[in-house]
Short mmCIF file of C-alpha atoms and ligand atoms in Angstrom, two decimals:
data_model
loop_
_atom_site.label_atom_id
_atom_site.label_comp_id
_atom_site.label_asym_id
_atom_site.label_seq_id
_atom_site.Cartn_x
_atom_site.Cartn_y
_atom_site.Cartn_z
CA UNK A 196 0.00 0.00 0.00
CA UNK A 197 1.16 3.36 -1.07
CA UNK A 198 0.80 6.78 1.01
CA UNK A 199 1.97 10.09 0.86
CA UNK A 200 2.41 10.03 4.72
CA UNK A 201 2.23 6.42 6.01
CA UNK A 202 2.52 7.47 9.80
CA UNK A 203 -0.28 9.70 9.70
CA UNK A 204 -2.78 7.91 7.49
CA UNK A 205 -2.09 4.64 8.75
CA UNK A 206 -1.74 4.96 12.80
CA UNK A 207 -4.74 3.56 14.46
CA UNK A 208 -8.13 4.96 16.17
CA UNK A 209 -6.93 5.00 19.50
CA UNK A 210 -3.71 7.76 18.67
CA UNK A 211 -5.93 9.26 16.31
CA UNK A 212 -8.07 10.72 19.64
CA UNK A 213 -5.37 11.04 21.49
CA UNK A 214 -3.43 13.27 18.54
CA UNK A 215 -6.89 15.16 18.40
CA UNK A 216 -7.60 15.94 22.03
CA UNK A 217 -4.42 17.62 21.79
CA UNK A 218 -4.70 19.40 18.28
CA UNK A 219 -8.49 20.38 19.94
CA UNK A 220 -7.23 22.02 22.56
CA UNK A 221 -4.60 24.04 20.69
CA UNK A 222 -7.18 25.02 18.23
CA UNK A 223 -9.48 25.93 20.99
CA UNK A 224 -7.11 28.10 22.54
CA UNK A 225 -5.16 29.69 19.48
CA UNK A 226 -8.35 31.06 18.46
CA UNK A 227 -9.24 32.55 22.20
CA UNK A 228 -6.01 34.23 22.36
CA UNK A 229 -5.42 35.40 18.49
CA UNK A 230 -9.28 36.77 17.69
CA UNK A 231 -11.86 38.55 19.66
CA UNK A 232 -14.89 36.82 17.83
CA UNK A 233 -13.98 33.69 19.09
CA UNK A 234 -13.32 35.11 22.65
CA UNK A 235 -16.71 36.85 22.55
CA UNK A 236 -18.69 33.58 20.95
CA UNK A 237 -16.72 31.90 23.77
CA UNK A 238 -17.51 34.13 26.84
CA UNK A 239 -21.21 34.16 25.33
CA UNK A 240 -21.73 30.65 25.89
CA UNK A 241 -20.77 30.68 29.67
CA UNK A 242 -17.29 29.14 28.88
CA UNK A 243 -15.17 31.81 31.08
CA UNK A 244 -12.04 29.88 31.66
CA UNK A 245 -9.99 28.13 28.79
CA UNK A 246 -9.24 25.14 31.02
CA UNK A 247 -13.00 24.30 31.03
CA UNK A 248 -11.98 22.94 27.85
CA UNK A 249 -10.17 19.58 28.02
CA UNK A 250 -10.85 17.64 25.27
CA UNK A 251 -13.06 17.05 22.70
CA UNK A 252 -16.15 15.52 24.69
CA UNK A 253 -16.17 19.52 26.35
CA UNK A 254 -16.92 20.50 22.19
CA UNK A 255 -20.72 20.51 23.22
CA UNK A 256 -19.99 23.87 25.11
CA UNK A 257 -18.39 25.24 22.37
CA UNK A 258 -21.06 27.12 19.98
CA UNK A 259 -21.51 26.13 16.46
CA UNK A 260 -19.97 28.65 13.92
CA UNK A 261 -21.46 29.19 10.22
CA UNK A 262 -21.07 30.78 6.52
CA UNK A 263 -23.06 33.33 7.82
CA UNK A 264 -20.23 34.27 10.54
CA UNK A 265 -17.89 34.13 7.46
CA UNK A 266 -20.15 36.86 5.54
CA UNK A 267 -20.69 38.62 8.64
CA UNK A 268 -17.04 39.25 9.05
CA UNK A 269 -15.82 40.06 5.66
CA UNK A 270 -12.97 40.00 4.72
CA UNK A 271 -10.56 39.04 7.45
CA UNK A 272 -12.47 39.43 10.57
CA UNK A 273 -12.13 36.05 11.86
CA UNK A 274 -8.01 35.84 11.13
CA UNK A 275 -5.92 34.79 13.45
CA UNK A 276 -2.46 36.02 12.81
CA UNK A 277 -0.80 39.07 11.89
CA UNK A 278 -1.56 40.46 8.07
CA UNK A 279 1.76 40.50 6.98
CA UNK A 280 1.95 36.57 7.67
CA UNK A 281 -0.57 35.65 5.18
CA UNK A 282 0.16 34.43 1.79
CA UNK A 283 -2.58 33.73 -0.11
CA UNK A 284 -6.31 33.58 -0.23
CA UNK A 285 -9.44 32.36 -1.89
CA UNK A 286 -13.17 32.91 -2.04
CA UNK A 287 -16.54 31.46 -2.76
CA UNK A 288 -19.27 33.77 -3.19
CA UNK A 289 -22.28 31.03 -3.06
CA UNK A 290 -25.58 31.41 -4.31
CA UNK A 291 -26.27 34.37 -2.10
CA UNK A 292 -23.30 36.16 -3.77
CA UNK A 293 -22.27 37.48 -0.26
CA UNK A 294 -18.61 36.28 -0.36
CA UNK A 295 -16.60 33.85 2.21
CA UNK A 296 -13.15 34.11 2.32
CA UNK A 297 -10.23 31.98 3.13
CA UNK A 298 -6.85 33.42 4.23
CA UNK A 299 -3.30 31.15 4.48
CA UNK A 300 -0.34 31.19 6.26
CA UNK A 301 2.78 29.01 4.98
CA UNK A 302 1.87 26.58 6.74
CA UNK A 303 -1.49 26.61 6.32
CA UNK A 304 -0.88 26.46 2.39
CA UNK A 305 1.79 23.40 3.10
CA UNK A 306 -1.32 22.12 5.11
CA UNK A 307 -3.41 22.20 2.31
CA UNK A 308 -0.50 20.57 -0.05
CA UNK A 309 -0.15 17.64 2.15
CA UNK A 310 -3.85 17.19 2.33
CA UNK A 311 -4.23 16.93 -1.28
CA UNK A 312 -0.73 15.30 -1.77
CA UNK A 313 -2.74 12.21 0.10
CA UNK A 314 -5.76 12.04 -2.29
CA UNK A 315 -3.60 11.74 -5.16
CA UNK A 316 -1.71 9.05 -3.56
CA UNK A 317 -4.05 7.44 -2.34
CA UNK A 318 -5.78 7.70 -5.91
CA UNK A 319 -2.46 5.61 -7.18
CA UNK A 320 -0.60 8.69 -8.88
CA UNK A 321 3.19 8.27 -8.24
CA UNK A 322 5.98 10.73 -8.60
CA UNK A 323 6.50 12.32 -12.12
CA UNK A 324 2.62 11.89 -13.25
CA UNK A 325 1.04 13.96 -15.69
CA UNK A 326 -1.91 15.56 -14.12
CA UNK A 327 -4.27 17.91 -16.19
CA UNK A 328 -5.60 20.29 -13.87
CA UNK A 329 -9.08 22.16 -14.75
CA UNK A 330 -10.92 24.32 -12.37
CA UNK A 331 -9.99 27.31 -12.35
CA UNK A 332 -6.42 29.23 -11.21
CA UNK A 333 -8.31 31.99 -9.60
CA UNK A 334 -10.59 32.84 -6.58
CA UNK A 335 -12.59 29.36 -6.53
CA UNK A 336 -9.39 27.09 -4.04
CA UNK A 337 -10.11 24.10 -6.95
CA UNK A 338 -7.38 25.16 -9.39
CA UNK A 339 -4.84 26.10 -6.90
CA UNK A 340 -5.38 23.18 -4.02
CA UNK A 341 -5.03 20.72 -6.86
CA UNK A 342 -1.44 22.71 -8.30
CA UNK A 343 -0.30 22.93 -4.34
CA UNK A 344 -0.89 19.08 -3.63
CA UNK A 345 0.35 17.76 -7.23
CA UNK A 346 3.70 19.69 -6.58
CA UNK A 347 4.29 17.97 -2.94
CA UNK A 348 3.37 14.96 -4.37
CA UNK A 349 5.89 15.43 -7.03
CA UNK A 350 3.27 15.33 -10.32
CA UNK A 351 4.29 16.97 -13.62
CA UNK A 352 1.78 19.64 -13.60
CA UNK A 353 -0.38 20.87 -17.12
CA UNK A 354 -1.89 23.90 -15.57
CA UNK A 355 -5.16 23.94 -18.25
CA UNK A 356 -7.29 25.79 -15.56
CA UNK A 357 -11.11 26.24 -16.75
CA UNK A 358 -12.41 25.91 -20.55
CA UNK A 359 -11.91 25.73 -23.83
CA UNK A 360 -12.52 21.76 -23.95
CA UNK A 361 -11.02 21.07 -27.43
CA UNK A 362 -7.53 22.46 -26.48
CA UNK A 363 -7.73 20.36 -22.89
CA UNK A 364 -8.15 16.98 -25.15
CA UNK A 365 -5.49 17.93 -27.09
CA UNK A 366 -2.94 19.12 -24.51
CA UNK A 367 -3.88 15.51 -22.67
CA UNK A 368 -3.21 13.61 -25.32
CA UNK A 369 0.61 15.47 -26.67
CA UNK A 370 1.47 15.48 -22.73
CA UNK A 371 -0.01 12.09 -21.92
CA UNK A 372 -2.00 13.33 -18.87
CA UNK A 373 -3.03 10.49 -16.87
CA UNK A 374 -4.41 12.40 -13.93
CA UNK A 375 -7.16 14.43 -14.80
CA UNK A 376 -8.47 16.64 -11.98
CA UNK A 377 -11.90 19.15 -11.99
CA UNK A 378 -15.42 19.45 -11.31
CA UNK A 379 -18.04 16.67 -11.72
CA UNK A 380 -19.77 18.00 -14.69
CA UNK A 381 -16.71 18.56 -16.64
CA UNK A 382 -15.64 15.71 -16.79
CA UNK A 383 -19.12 15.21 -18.50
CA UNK A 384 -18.12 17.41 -20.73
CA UNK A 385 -14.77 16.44 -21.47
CA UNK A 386 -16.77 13.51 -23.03
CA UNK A 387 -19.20 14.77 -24.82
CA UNK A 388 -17.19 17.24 -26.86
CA UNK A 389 -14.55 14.43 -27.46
CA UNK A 390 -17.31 12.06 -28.48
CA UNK A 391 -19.15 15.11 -30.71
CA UNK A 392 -15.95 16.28 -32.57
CA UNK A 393 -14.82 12.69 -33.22
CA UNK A 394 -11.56 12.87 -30.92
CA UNK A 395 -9.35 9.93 -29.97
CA UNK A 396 -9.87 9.03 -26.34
CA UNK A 397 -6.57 10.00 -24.34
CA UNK A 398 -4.92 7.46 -22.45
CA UNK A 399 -6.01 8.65 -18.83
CA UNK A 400 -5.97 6.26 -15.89
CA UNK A 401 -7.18 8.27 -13.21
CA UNK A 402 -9.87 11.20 -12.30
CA UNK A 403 -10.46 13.00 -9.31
CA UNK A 404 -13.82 14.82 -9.48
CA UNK A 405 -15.71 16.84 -6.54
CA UNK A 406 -17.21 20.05 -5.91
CA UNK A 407 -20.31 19.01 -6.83
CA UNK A 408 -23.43 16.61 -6.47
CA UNK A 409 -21.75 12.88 -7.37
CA UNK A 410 -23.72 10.29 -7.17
CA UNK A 411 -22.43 6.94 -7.62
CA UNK A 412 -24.36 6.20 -10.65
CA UNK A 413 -22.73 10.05 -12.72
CA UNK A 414 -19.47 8.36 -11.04
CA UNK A 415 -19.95 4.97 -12.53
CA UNK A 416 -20.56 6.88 -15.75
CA UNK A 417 -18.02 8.48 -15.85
CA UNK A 418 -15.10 5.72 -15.21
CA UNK A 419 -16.53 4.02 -18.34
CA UNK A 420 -16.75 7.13 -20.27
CA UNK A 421 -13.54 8.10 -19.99
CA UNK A 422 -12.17 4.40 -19.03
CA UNK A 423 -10.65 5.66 -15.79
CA UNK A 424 -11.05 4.80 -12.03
CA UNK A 425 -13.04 8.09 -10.88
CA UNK A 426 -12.90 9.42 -7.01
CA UNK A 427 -14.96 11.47 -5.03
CA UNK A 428 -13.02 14.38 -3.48
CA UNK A 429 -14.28 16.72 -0.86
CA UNK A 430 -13.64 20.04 0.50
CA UNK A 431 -14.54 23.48 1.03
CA UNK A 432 -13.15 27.33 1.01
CA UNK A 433 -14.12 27.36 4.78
CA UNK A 434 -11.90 24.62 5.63
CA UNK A 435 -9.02 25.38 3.24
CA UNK A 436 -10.15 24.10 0.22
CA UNK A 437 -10.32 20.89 -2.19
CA UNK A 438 -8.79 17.88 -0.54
CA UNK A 439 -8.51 19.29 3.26
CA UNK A 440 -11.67 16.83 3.95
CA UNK A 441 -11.13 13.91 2.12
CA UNK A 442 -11.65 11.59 -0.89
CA UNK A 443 -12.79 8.02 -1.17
CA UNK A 444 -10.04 5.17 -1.81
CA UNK A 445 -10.01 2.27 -4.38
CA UNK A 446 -12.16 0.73 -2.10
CA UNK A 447 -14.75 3.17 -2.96
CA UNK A 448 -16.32 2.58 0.50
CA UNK A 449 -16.76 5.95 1.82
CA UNK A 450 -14.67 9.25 1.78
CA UNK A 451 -11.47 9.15 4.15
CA UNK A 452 -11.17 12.22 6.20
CA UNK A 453 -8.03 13.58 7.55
CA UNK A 454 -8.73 13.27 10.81
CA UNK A 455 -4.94 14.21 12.12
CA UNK A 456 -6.40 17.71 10.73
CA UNK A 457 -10.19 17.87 11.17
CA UNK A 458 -12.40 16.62 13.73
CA UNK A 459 -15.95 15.78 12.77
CA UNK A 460 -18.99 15.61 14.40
CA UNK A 461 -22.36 14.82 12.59
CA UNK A 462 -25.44 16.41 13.90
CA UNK A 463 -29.04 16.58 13.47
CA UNK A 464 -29.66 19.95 11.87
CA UNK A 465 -33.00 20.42 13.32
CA UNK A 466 -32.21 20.49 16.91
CA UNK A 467 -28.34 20.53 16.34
CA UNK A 468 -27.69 17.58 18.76
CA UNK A 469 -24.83 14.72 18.08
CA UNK A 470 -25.76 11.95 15.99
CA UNK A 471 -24.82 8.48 16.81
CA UNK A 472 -22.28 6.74 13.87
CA UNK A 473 -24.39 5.34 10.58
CA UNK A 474 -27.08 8.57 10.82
CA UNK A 475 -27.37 10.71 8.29
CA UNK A 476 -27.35 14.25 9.49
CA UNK A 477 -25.24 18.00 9.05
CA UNK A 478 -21.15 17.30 8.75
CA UNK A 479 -19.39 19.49 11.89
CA UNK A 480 -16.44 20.09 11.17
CA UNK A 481 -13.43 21.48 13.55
CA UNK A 482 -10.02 22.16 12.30
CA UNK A 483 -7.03 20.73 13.80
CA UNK A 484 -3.87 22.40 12.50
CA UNK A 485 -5.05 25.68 10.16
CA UNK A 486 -3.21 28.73 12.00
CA UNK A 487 -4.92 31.78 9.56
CA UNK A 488 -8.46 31.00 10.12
CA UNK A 489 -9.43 28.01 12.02
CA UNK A 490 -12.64 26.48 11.93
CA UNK A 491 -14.59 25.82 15.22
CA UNK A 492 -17.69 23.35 14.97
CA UNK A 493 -18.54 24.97 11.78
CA UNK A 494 -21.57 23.76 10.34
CA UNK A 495 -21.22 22.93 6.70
CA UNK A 496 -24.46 22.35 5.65
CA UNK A 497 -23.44 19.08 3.64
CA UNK A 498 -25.38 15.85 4.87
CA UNK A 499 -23.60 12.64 5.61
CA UNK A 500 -23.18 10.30 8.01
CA UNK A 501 -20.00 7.88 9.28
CA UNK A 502 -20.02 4.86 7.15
CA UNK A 503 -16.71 3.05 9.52
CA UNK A 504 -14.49 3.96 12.01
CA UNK A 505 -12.67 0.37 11.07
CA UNK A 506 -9.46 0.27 9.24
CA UNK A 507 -10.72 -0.03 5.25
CA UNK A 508 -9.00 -2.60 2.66
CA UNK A 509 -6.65 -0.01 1.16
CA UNK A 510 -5.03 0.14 4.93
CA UNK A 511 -5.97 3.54 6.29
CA UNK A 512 -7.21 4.07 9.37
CA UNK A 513 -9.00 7.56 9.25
CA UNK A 514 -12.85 7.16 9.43
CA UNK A 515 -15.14 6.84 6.41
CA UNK A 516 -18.08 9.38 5.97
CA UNK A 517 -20.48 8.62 2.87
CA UNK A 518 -20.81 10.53 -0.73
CA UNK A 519 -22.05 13.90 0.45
CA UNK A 520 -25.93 13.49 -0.07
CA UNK A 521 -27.24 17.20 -0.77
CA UNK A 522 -27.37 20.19 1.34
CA UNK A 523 -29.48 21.37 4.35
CA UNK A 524 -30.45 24.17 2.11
CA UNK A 525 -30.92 21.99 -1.00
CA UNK A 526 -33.41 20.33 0.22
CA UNK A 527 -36.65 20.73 -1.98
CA UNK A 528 -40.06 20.49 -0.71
CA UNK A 529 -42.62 19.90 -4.24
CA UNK A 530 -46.49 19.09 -3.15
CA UNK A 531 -45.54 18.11 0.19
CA UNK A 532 -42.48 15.35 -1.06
CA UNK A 533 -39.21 16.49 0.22
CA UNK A 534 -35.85 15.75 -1.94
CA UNK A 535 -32.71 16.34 -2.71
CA UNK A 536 -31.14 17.36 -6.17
CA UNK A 537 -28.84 14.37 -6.16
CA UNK A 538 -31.90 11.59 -5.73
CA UNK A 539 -32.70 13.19 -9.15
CA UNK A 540 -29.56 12.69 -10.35
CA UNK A 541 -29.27 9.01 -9.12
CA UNK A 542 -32.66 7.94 -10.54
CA UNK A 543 -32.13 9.39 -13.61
CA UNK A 544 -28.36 7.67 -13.99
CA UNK A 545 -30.32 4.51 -13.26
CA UNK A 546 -32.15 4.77 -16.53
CA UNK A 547 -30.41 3.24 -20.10
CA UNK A 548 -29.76 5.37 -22.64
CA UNK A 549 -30.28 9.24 -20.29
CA UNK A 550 -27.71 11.15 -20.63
CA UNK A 551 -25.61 13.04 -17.81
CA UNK A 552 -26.91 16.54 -18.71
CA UNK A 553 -30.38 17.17 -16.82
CA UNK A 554 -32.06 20.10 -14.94
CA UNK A 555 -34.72 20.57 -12.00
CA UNK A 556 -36.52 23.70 -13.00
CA UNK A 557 -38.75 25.04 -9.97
CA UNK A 558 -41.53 26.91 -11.46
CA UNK A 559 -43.75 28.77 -8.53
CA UNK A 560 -46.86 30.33 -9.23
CA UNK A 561 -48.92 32.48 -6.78
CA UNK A 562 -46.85 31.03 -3.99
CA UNK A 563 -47.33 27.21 -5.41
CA UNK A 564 -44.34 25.06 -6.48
CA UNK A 565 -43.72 22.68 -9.07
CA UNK A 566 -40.89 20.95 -10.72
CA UNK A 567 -40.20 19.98 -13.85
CA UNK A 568 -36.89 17.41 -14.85
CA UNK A 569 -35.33 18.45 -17.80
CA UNK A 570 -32.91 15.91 -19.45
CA UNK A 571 -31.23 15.03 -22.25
CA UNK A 572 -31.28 11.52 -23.36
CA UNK A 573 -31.08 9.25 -26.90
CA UNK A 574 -34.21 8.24 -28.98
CA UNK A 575 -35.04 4.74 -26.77
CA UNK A 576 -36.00 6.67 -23.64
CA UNK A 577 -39.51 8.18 -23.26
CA UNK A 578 -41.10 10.89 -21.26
CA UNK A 579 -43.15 8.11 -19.34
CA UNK A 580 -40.46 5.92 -18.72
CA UNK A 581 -38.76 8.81 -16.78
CA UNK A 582 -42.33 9.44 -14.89
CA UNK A 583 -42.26 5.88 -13.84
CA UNK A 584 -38.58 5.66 -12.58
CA UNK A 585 -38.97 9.19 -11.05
CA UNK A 586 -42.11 8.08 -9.23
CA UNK A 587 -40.49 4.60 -8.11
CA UNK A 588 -37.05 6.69 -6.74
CA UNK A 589 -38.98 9.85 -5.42
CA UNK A 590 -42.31 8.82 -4.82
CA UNK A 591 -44.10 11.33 -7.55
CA UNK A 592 -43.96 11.86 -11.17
CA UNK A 593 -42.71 15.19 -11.99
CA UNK A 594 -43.37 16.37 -15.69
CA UNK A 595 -40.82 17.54 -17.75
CA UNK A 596 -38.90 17.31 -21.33
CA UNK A 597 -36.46 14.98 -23.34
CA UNK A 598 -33.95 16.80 -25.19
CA UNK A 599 -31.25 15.52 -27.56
CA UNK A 600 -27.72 15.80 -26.64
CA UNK A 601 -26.25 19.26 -26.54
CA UNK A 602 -29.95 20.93 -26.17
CA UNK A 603 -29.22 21.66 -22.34
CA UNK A 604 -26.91 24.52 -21.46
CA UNK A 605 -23.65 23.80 -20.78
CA UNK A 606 -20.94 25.75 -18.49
CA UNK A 607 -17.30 25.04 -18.80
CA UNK A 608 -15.93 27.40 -15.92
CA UNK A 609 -17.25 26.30 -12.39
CA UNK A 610 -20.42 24.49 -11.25
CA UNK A 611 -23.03 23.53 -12.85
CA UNK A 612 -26.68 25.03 -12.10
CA UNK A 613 -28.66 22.02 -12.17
CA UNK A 614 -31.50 23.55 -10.31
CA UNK A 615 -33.12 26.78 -11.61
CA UNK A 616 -35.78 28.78 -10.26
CA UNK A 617 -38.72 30.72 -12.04
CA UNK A 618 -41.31 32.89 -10.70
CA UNK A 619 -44.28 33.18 -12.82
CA UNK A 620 -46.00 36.67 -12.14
O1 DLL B 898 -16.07 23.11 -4.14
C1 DLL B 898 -13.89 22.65 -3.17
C2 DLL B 898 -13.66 21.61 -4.22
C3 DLL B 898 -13.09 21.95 -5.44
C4 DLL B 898 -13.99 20.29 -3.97
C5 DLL B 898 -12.86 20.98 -6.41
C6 DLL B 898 -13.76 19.29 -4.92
C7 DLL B 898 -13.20 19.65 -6.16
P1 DLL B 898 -16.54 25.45 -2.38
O2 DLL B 898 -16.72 26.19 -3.64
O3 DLL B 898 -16.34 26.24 -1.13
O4 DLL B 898 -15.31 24.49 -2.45
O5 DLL B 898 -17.82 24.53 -2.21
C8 DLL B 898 -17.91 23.64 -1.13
O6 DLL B 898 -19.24 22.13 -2.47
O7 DLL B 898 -19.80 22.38 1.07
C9 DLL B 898 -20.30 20.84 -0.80
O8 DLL B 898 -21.62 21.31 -0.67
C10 DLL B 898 -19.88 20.88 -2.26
N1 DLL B 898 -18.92 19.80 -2.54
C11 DLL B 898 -17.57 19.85 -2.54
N2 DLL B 898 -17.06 18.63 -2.85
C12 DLL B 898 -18.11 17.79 -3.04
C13 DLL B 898 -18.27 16.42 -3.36
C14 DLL B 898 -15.19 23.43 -3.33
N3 DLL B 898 -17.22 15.64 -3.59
C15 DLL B 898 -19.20 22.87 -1.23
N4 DLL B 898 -19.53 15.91 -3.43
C16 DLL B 898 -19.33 21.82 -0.15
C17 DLL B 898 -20.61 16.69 -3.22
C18 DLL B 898 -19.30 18.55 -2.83
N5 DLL B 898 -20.53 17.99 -2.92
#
């Protein structure tokens, strides 16, 4: 078994809660003593000394932080060291536009590196790889955490960054990329332009996809599109970027999270109270070593739950959590039947011959909702075969239109809007 740091990933459950019980504490404290907001949130909740806090079963007293407290203290508000230590940044302005922002020490950008240094690794890239990188090289972390951890991992880096899908095939091909690195739905796209313009499939091995909704049946897809093993890899601005959570293994059983660096809790995100291992429920997420801007209980709004706290097959020890599942604030509500965008996308995956390129259009009238499912798909399927499916997965039969391929909008910088909302006046 190969790692980028076979100490850390590999040492076993017990010194992983001892490691973070002390990393807690640190954290706990750094941010008490570096930044007023966290003294005040502190102070607010009744915890007046700092030895109160002991380890991580004192967490509980420790109030939940959120985007909004990002927003709220635009830009820097919640740094932690001096200005002239920082080194970089990055930003995600979210579907509220309201922008969050990320600040880094050196060492926090070194954190960062090694983070994603272990996904690749762990992914089976070895030193001197070609890896095709294509998010962005810009305020979104995805272009940059993927350059940081390919150059501690020792990857030959093609730098492609977002669009223009034609030249990406090519450049794959003439440098013989076998890591190719980006956001779920272009990877989809990668595809469909090679497949449309009549290109020769590049000789890729591996692809590490995230940032968006993945469900294992767009995953499946996409390894036998592209004839590579796909992974899931997780992140977020808040907590330094792509890779600082996680990615699945070849086992495919779950996404490892670096717990040496985060501690996560998984709570129910009605009444905000732990969750026992195995319930699904709002990822928690405290950060163990991030100097700049730590994270305290932040509540990401992803859903999950722990699939294992058991060493997998591939030999690490760091605890599984499952494919993110949607978002608290995802979640739709249609004629009383709640659901999440990625059910969609996992029903729709199921069916032969529908294609990875759909929409959930929202359309609310006087105050009433409805949905209609968009999608794209070859001459065999038919609107009622989608009904059906739809209504077996979801439990109702939303209406909506077959398109050919290339009909939908496409975007080829960032995320895809799957889910778009119209008022009708
Ligand atoms: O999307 C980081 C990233 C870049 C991850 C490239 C993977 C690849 P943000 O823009 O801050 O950062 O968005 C973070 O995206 O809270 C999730 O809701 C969602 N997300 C990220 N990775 C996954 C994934 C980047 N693998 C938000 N599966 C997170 C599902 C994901 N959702």
């Amino acid at each position: 078994m190969r790692c980028f740091n076979y100490i850390s990933e590999t040492m076993s459950q017990d010194e992983i809660i001892h490691f973070q019980n002390v990393k807690l504490r640190e954290t706990i404290h750094w941010a008490w003593a570096q930044n007023g907001f966290f003294r005040k949130r502190y102070t607010e909740a009744g915890l007046l000394r700092l030895h109160d806090f002991c380890n991580a079963g004192d967490l509980i007293h420790i109030p939940f932080t959120n985007k909004s407290d990002f927003r709220d203290t635009y830009p820097l508000g919640m740094c932690c060291v001096d200005r002239h230590l920082l080194r970089e940044m990055h930003m995600s302005s979210g579907s509220t536009g309201t922008a969050v922002v990320m600040a880094y020490t050196s060492s926090d950008i070194e954190q960062w590196a090694e983070c994603m240094a272990r996904c690749y690794v762990m992914a089976g890239a070895a030193e001197g790889n070609v890896v095709q990188i294509t998010p962005s090289f810009g305020l979104f972390n995805g272009g940059f955490g993927m350059y940081h951890g390919a150059q501690s991992a020792g990857l030959f880096v093609v730098p492609a960054g977002s669009g223009n899908t034609e030249r990406q095939i090519k450049l794959a091909k003439d440098f013989g990329t076998k890591i190719l690195c980006g956001v779920v739905s272009y990877a989809v796209r990668i595809y469909e332009v090679m497949t449309t313009l009549g290109l020769e499939l590049p000789d890729l091995k591996i692809g590490i996809f995230g940032a968006e909704s993945f469900s294992e049946g767009m995953r499946q897809r996409i390894e036998s599109q592209l004839g590579i093993e796909a992974f899931d890899i997780y992140g977020m601005t808040e907590t330094g970027g792509v890779g600082t959570l996680g990615m699945d293994c070849v086992a495919h059983n779950g996404i490892h999270v670096w717990e040496d660096h985060y501690y996560i809790e998984i709570i129910d995100p009605v009444t905000s109270k732990n969750l026992p291992d195995g319930e699904q429920g709002e990822l928690v997420i405290t950060s163990l070593s991030r100097q700049a801007i730590p994270v305290i209980r932040f509540r990401t709004g992803d859903l999950t739950r722990v699939v294992s706290r058991e060493k997998c097959d591939c030999g690490r020890t760091h605890t599984r959590i499952a494919k993110i599942a949607g978002r608290t604030d995802d979640m739709l509500i249609i004629k009383g039947v709640n659901f999440f965008p990625q059910q969609v996308e996992s029903a729709l995956m199921e069916i032969p011959g529908v294609l990875p390129q759909y929409q959930i259009v929202i359309e609310e009238t006087d105050g009433v909702r409805d949905v209609r499912i968009n999608v794209e798909a070859d001459e065999s399927v038919t609107g009622y075969m989608i009904e059906k499916h739809l209504k077996e997965r979801l439990g109702f039969s939303p209406k909506g239109d077959i398109f050919k391929q290339g009909e939908l909008p496409r975007q080829e910088d960032g995320k895809a809007k799957r889910v778009i909302y119209k008022i009708n006046e």
